[in-house]
Short mmCIF file of C-alpha atoms and ligand atoms in Angstrom, two decimals:
data_model
loop_
_atom_site.label_atom_id
_atom_site.label_comp_id
_atom_site.label_asym_id
_atom_site.label_seq_id
_atom_site.Cartn_x
_atom_site.Cartn_y
_atom_site.Cartn_z
CA MET A 4 7.62 18.13 3.52
CA LYS A 5 7.82 19.34 7.10
CA ASP A 6 6.18 16.14 8.37
CA LEU A 7 9.14 13.82 7.81
CA ARG A 8 11.44 13.00 10.73
CA CYS A 9 14.87 11.47 10.87
CA PRO A 10 14.71 7.67 11.26
CA LEU A 11 17.94 7.77 13.30
CA CYS A 12 17.35 10.58 15.83
CA CYS A 13 13.68 11.63 15.29
CA GLN A 14 14.61 15.29 14.57
CA PRO A 15 12.68 17.02 11.74
CA LEU A 16 14.07 16.48 8.26
CA LEU A 17 14.65 19.59 6.17
CA GLN A 18 15.32 19.80 2.45
CA ASN A 19 18.77 20.62 1.12
CA THR A 20 20.23 20.43 -2.37
CA GLN A 21 20.96 16.69 -2.24
CA GLY A 22 17.86 15.59 -0.36
CA LEU A 23 16.91 15.71 3.30
CA ALA A 24 18.93 16.25 6.48
CA CYS A 25 18.28 16.67 10.21
CA ALA A 26 19.99 19.05 12.68
CA ASN A 27 22.33 16.18 13.63
CA ARG A 28 23.54 16.05 10.03
CA HIS A 29 22.05 12.71 9.13
CA GLN A 30 21.77 13.02 5.36
CA PHE A 31 19.30 11.14 3.09
CA ASP A 32 19.95 11.77 -0.58
CA ARG A 33 17.15 12.00 -3.13
CA ALA A 34 17.31 8.99 -5.47
CA LYS A 35 17.28 9.77 -9.20
CA GLU A 36 13.63 8.64 -9.39
CA GLY A 37 12.81 11.25 -6.70
CA TYR A 38 12.23 9.08 -3.59
CA PHE A 39 14.07 9.01 -0.24
CA ASN A 40 15.47 5.95 1.47
CA LEU A 41 14.60 6.40 5.16
CA LEU A 42 15.07 2.77 6.17
CA PRO A 43 18.18 2.45 8.37
CA VAL A 44 20.19 -0.71 7.61
CA GLN A 45 19.71 -1.92 11.19
CA ASN A 46 15.92 -2.01 10.57
CA LYS A 47 16.38 -4.05 7.41
CA HIS A 48 15.83 -7.67 8.35
CA SER A 49 16.62 -9.06 4.91
CA ARG A 50 18.52 -7.86 1.86
CA GLU A 51 15.34 -6.98 -0.03
CA PRO A 52 12.48 -6.70 2.46
CA GLY A 53 8.83 -6.51 1.37
CA ASP A 54 7.32 -7.68 -1.89
CA ALA A 55 9.66 -8.84 -4.65
CA LYS A 56 10.20 -6.77 -7.79
CA GLU A 57 8.39 -9.34 -9.98
CA GLN A 58 5.36 -9.27 -7.67
CA LEU A 59 5.28 -5.46 -7.74
CA GLN A 60 5.57 -5.37 -11.53
CA ALA A 61 2.73 -7.88 -11.81
CA ARG A 62 0.64 -5.76 -9.43
CA ARG A 63 1.30 -2.72 -11.58
CA GLN A 64 0.26 -4.57 -14.77
CA PHE A 65 -2.96 -5.88 -13.21
CA LEU A 66 -3.92 -2.58 -11.51
CA GLN A 67 -3.21 -0.56 -14.66
CA ALA A 68 -5.72 -2.78 -16.49
CA GLY A 69 -8.40 -1.09 -14.31
CA PHE A 70 -9.80 -4.01 -12.31
CA PHE A 71 -9.38 -2.16 -9.00
CA ASP A 72 -10.61 1.22 -10.30
CA PRO A 73 -13.96 0.94 -8.42
CA LEU A 74 -12.05 0.45 -5.17
CA LYS A 75 -9.80 3.42 -5.93
CA MET A 76 -12.84 5.60 -6.66
CA ARG A 77 -14.68 4.52 -3.51
CA LEU A 78 -11.59 5.34 -1.43
CA GLN A 79 -11.24 8.74 -3.14
CA GLU A 80 -14.86 9.53 -2.18
CA LEU A 81 -14.20 8.60 1.45
CA LEU A 82 -11.35 11.08 1.91
CA PRO A 83 -12.37 14.19 3.86
CA ALA A 84 -12.11 17.24 1.57
CA THR A 85 -10.22 19.06 4.35
CA THR A 86 -7.36 16.54 4.26
CA SER A 87 -4.04 18.38 4.09
CA THR A 88 -1.73 15.44 4.91
CA LEU A 89 -2.17 11.77 4.01
CA LEU A 90 0.10 8.77 4.44
CA ASP A 91 -0.37 5.57 2.42
CA ILE A 92 1.24 2.68 4.29
CA GLY A 93 2.65 -0.19 2.21
CA CYS A 94 2.03 1.83 -0.95
CA GLY A 95 3.59 -0.78 -3.25
CA GLU A 96 3.95 0.57 -6.79
CA GLY A 97 1.75 3.55 -5.93
CA TYR A 98 -1.53 2.90 -7.78
CA PHE A 99 -3.76 3.99 -4.86
CA THR A 100 -1.31 6.61 -3.57
CA ALA A 101 -1.35 8.40 -6.94
CA GLY A 102 -5.16 8.17 -6.87
CA PHE A 103 -5.21 9.92 -3.48
CA SER A 104 -2.98 12.64 -4.86
CA ASP A 105 -5.36 13.11 -7.85
CA ALA A 106 -8.34 13.40 -5.48
CA LEU A 107 -6.56 15.83 -3.13
CA PRO A 108 -4.37 18.05 -5.33
CA GLN A 109 -3.78 20.57 -2.52
CA ALA A 110 -2.69 17.98 0.04
CA GLN A 111 0.75 16.63 0.85
CA ILE A 112 0.65 12.89 0.20
CA TYR A 113 3.27 10.42 1.46
CA GLY A 114 3.66 6.84 0.29
CA ILE A 115 5.93 4.49 2.21
CA ASP A 116 6.87 0.89 1.55
CA ILE A 117 9.62 -1.35 2.85
CA ALA A 118 10.23 -2.68 -0.70
CA LYS A 119 12.61 -0.38 -2.54
CA ALA A 120 11.52 -1.84 -5.90
CA GLY A 121 7.93 -0.68 -5.22
CA VAL A 122 8.89 2.81 -4.11
CA ARG A 123 11.16 3.16 -7.12
CA LEU A 124 8.36 2.21 -9.54
CA ALA A 125 5.91 4.52 -7.75
CA ALA A 126 8.28 7.50 -7.71
CA LYS A 127 9.27 7.07 -11.36
CA THR A 128 5.62 7.37 -12.40
CA ALA A 129 4.97 10.34 -10.09
CA LYS A 130 8.00 12.38 -11.08
CA ASP A 131 6.03 15.38 -12.32
CA LYS A 132 3.49 15.40 -9.49
CA THR A 133 3.88 17.99 -6.77
CA GLY A 134 2.82 17.19 -3.24
CA LEU A 135 3.52 13.45 -3.59
CA THR A 136 6.55 12.06 -1.75
CA TYR A 137 7.64 8.42 -1.68
CA CYS A 138 9.98 6.91 0.91
CA VAL A 139 11.44 3.50 1.60
CA ALA A 140 10.50 2.97 5.25
CA SER A 141 8.89 0.46 7.58
CA SER A 142 5.33 0.81 8.83
CA PHE A 143 6.61 -0.39 12.19
CA ASP A 144 8.87 2.65 12.53
CA LEU A 145 7.35 5.51 10.54
CA PRO A 146 9.62 8.44 9.60
CA LEU A 147 6.83 10.93 10.33
CA ALA A 148 6.29 13.48 13.09
CA ASP A 149 3.81 12.89 15.92
CA ASN A 150 0.23 14.05 15.17
CA SER A 151 1.13 15.06 11.61
CA MET A 152 -1.34 13.11 9.43
CA ASP A 153 -5.03 13.90 8.78
CA VAL A 154 -5.50 10.51 7.11
CA VAL A 155 -3.56 7.24 7.01
CA THR A 156 -4.56 4.57 4.48
CA ARG A 157 -3.51 0.93 4.71
CA ILE A 158 -4.42 -1.28 1.77
CA TYR A 159 -3.36 -4.89 2.21
CA ALA A 160 -0.30 -4.03 4.27
CA PRO A 161 0.92 -4.56 7.83
CA SER A 162 1.14 -1.85 10.50
CA LYS A 163 1.65 -1.30 14.21
CA ASP A 164 -1.15 0.29 16.27
CA ALA A 165 1.17 2.46 18.38
CA GLU A 166 2.79 3.96 15.27
CA LEU A 167 -0.59 4.66 13.62
CA CYS A 168 -1.76 6.37 16.79
CA ARG A 169 1.43 8.40 17.10
CA VAL A 170 1.40 9.90 13.58
CA ILE A 171 -2.35 10.55 13.13
CA LYS A 172 -3.76 13.87 14.40
CA PRO A 173 -6.41 13.67 17.14
CA GLY A 174 -9.71 13.22 15.28
CA GLY A 175 -7.79 12.11 12.18
CA LYS A 176 -8.87 9.11 10.10
CA LEU A 177 -7.44 5.67 9.47
CA VAL A 178 -8.73 3.74 6.44
CA ILE A 179 -8.00 0.01 6.32
CA VAL A 180 -8.80 -2.09 3.24
CA ALA A 181 -8.74 -5.87 3.53
CA PRO A 182 -9.96 -8.71 1.32
CA GLY A 183 -13.56 -9.71 2.14
CA GLU A 184 -14.79 -13.29 2.61
CA ASN A 185 -15.49 -13.88 -1.10
CA HIS A 186 -12.40 -12.22 -2.50
CA LEU A 187 -11.03 -14.43 -5.32
CA LEU A 188 -12.89 -17.34 -3.78
CA GLY A 189 -13.02 -19.30 -7.06
CA LEU A 190 -9.26 -19.11 -7.52
CA ARG A 191 -8.56 -19.94 -3.89
CA ALA A 192 -10.89 -22.96 -4.08
CA ARG A 193 -8.92 -24.30 -7.07
CA ILE A 194 -5.61 -23.85 -5.28
CA TYR A 195 -6.17 -24.68 -1.60
CA LYS A 196 -7.71 -27.88 -0.22
CA GLU A 197 -9.37 -25.89 2.53
CA VAL A 198 -10.30 -22.25 1.89
CA ARG A 199 -10.02 -20.21 5.06
CA PRO A 200 -11.83 -16.86 5.33
CA HIS A 201 -9.51 -13.85 5.22
CA PRO A 202 -8.94 -12.54 8.75
CA GLN A 203 -10.69 -9.20 9.27
CA PRO A 204 -8.79 -6.28 10.83
CA MET A 205 -9.38 -5.52 14.52
CA THR A 206 -10.05 -1.96 15.64
CA PRO A 207 -6.57 -0.62 16.41
CA GLU A 208 -5.93 0.57 19.94
CA GLY A 209 -6.67 4.29 20.34
CA PHE A 210 -9.27 4.32 17.50
CA ALA A 211 -13.03 3.92 17.14
CA VAL A 212 -14.69 2.53 14.03
CA VAL A 213 -16.83 5.14 12.26
CA GLU A 214 -17.70 3.52 8.91
CA HIS A 215 -17.76 0.04 7.46
CA HIS A 216 -18.17 -0.59 3.72
CA ARG A 217 -18.18 -3.69 1.58
CA LEU A 218 -17.42 -3.48 -2.12
CA GLY A 219 -18.02 -6.49 -4.33
CA SER A 220 -18.03 -7.12 -8.08
CA ASN A 221 -17.57 -9.83 -10.68
CA LEU A 222 -14.15 -10.27 -12.18
CA ARG A 223 -13.74 -11.42 -15.77
CA VAL A 224 -10.22 -11.67 -17.15
CA ASN A 225 -9.79 -13.04 -20.64
CA GLU A 226 -6.28 -11.89 -21.49
CA PRO A 227 -3.77 -14.58 -20.43
CA ASP A 228 -1.00 -12.07 -19.57
CA ILE A 229 -3.31 -10.12 -17.24
CA CYS A 230 -4.47 -13.37 -15.70
CA ALA A 231 -0.82 -14.37 -15.21
CA ALA A 232 -0.17 -10.98 -13.58
CA LEU A 233 -3.05 -11.61 -11.15
CA LEU A 234 -1.55 -14.96 -10.19
CA ALA A 235 1.92 -13.47 -9.84
CA MET A 236 0.85 -10.60 -7.57
CA THR A 237 -0.80 -12.86 -5.01
CA PRO A 238 0.68 -15.36 -2.56
CA PHE A 239 -0.94 -18.06 -4.77
CA ALA A 240 1.93 -17.91 -7.23
CA TRP A 241 4.32 -19.68 -4.88
CA ARG A 242 2.04 -22.68 -4.40
CA LEU A 243 0.84 -23.32 -7.92
CA ALA A 244 1.72 -26.57 -9.65
CA PRO A 245 2.62 -25.81 -13.31
CA GLU A 246 -0.30 -27.94 -14.64
CA LEU A 247 -2.82 -26.08 -12.52
CA ARG A 248 -1.32 -22.74 -13.52
CA ASP A 249 -1.60 -23.69 -17.22
CA SER A 250 -5.20 -24.80 -16.81
CA ILE A 251 -6.13 -21.52 -15.04
CA LEU A 252 -4.51 -19.52 -17.84
CA ALA A 253 -6.15 -21.61 -20.58
CA SER A 254 -9.62 -20.08 -20.27
CA GLU A 255 -11.33 -16.85 -19.20
CA LEU A 256 -11.01 -16.27 -15.46
CA ARG A 257 -14.36 -15.64 -13.76
CA ASP A 258 -14.27 -14.79 -10.09
CA THR A 259 -15.39 -12.34 -7.40
CA LEU A 260 -13.71 -9.25 -6.02
CA ASP A 261 -14.74 -8.48 -2.45
CA PHE A 262 -13.18 -5.77 -0.30
CA THR A 263 -13.93 -4.54 3.19
CA ILE A 264 -13.19 -0.91 3.97
CA ASN A 265 -13.11 0.18 7.60
CA VAL A 266 -12.76 3.84 8.55
CA TYR A 267 -11.59 4.63 12.09
CA SER A 268 -11.25 7.90 13.94
CA LYS A 269 -8.42 8.55 16.37
CA ASN A 270 -9.80 9.16 19.87
C1 LIG B 14 -0.19 -6.59 -1.14
S1 LIG B 14 0.92 -5.25 -1.30
C2 LIG B 14 -0.19 -3.86 -1.39
C3 LIG B 14 0.42 -2.68 -2.07
C4 LIG B 14 -0.53 -1.48 -2.26
N1 LIG B 14 -1.09 -1.01 -1.02
C5 LIG B 14 -1.61 -1.83 -3.24
O1 LIG B 14 -2.72 -2.16 -2.80
O2 LIG B 14 -1.35 -1.81 -4.44
C6 LIG B 14 1.59 -5.11 0.35
C7 LIG B 14 2.75 -4.12 0.44
O3 LIG B 14 3.16 -3.99 1.82
C8 LIG B 14 4.57 -3.86 1.82
N2 LIG B 14 5.09 -4.14 3.17
C9 LIG B 14 5.24 -5.35 3.76
N3 LIG B 14 5.75 -5.18 5.01
C10 LIG B 14 5.91 -3.85 5.21
C11 LIG B 14 6.41 -3.04 6.29
N4 LIG B 14 6.84 -3.57 7.43
N5 LIG B 14 6.44 -1.70 6.12
C12 LIG B 14 6.01 -1.13 4.97
N6 LIG B 14 5.55 -1.84 3.92
C13 LIG B 14 5.49 -3.17 4.03
C14 LIG B 14 5.04 -4.81 0.73
O4 LIG B 14 6.35 -4.53 0.27
C15 LIG B 14 3.97 -4.58 -0.34
O5 LIG B 14 4.32 -3.59 -1.28
ZN1 LIG B 15 19.00 12.55 12.59
#
């Protein structure tokens, strides 16, 4: 775990019996689920930043049902076999992060998310996995050493170019997944008066795009509780009138999944 750095003074974090500490004696205890909280209170802009617990639980339920397995597999194939360190930014409840760890059993994998509820769920599931470390931290202030990561993945999460550039090794890879134009278009058309295309990620400063992939498929959900989980894990949930929600849940959901995957190389 030599890649982690202290969020308070930027010195390397070393393991001790309770957790991690730097040379300046800043101590970060290991939570009982096995994760570390490296988000200093002064960087916490609300009591519970990031996605809410209910949203993360819904995401877990939907992802466990396998609908995003093709995306997970495509991402696993894209990882260079020589990867020894990987950071998953905004890892949520850890579905993709655990998939990266399965694909790269020799590598050290880090998952960070600003939502403690997500990191807790992820760490609980990964308790017996070696080489997989979860931390509560912000993608705008990563608790990782300069030039320490071979690969950084960012799946539907925010980040800051300067931080990505700082932690990725020269020649290292950045993989950004975003919803494509047709992603859940049917559902969005039922909910919004005007459906705007999802904004596509810009090439971050200090990187060059090396690969662009599009992954699309049909989505059929006929179990109402999985359909409810899909609604609850998206920003749609907050806007839905109860009658519309009931009518969506009343029949099989047929829609489109559409992802864009951009791979960048650090200059
Ligand atoms: C849509 S979820 C995606 C989760 C996961 N990557 C997945 O695909 O299952 C976005 C995640 O980004 C996290 N997030 C939001 N702002 C963040 C920040 N500043 N730093 C780290 N994570 C953040 C949220 O808490 C949430 O778990
Ligand atoms: Zn310190």
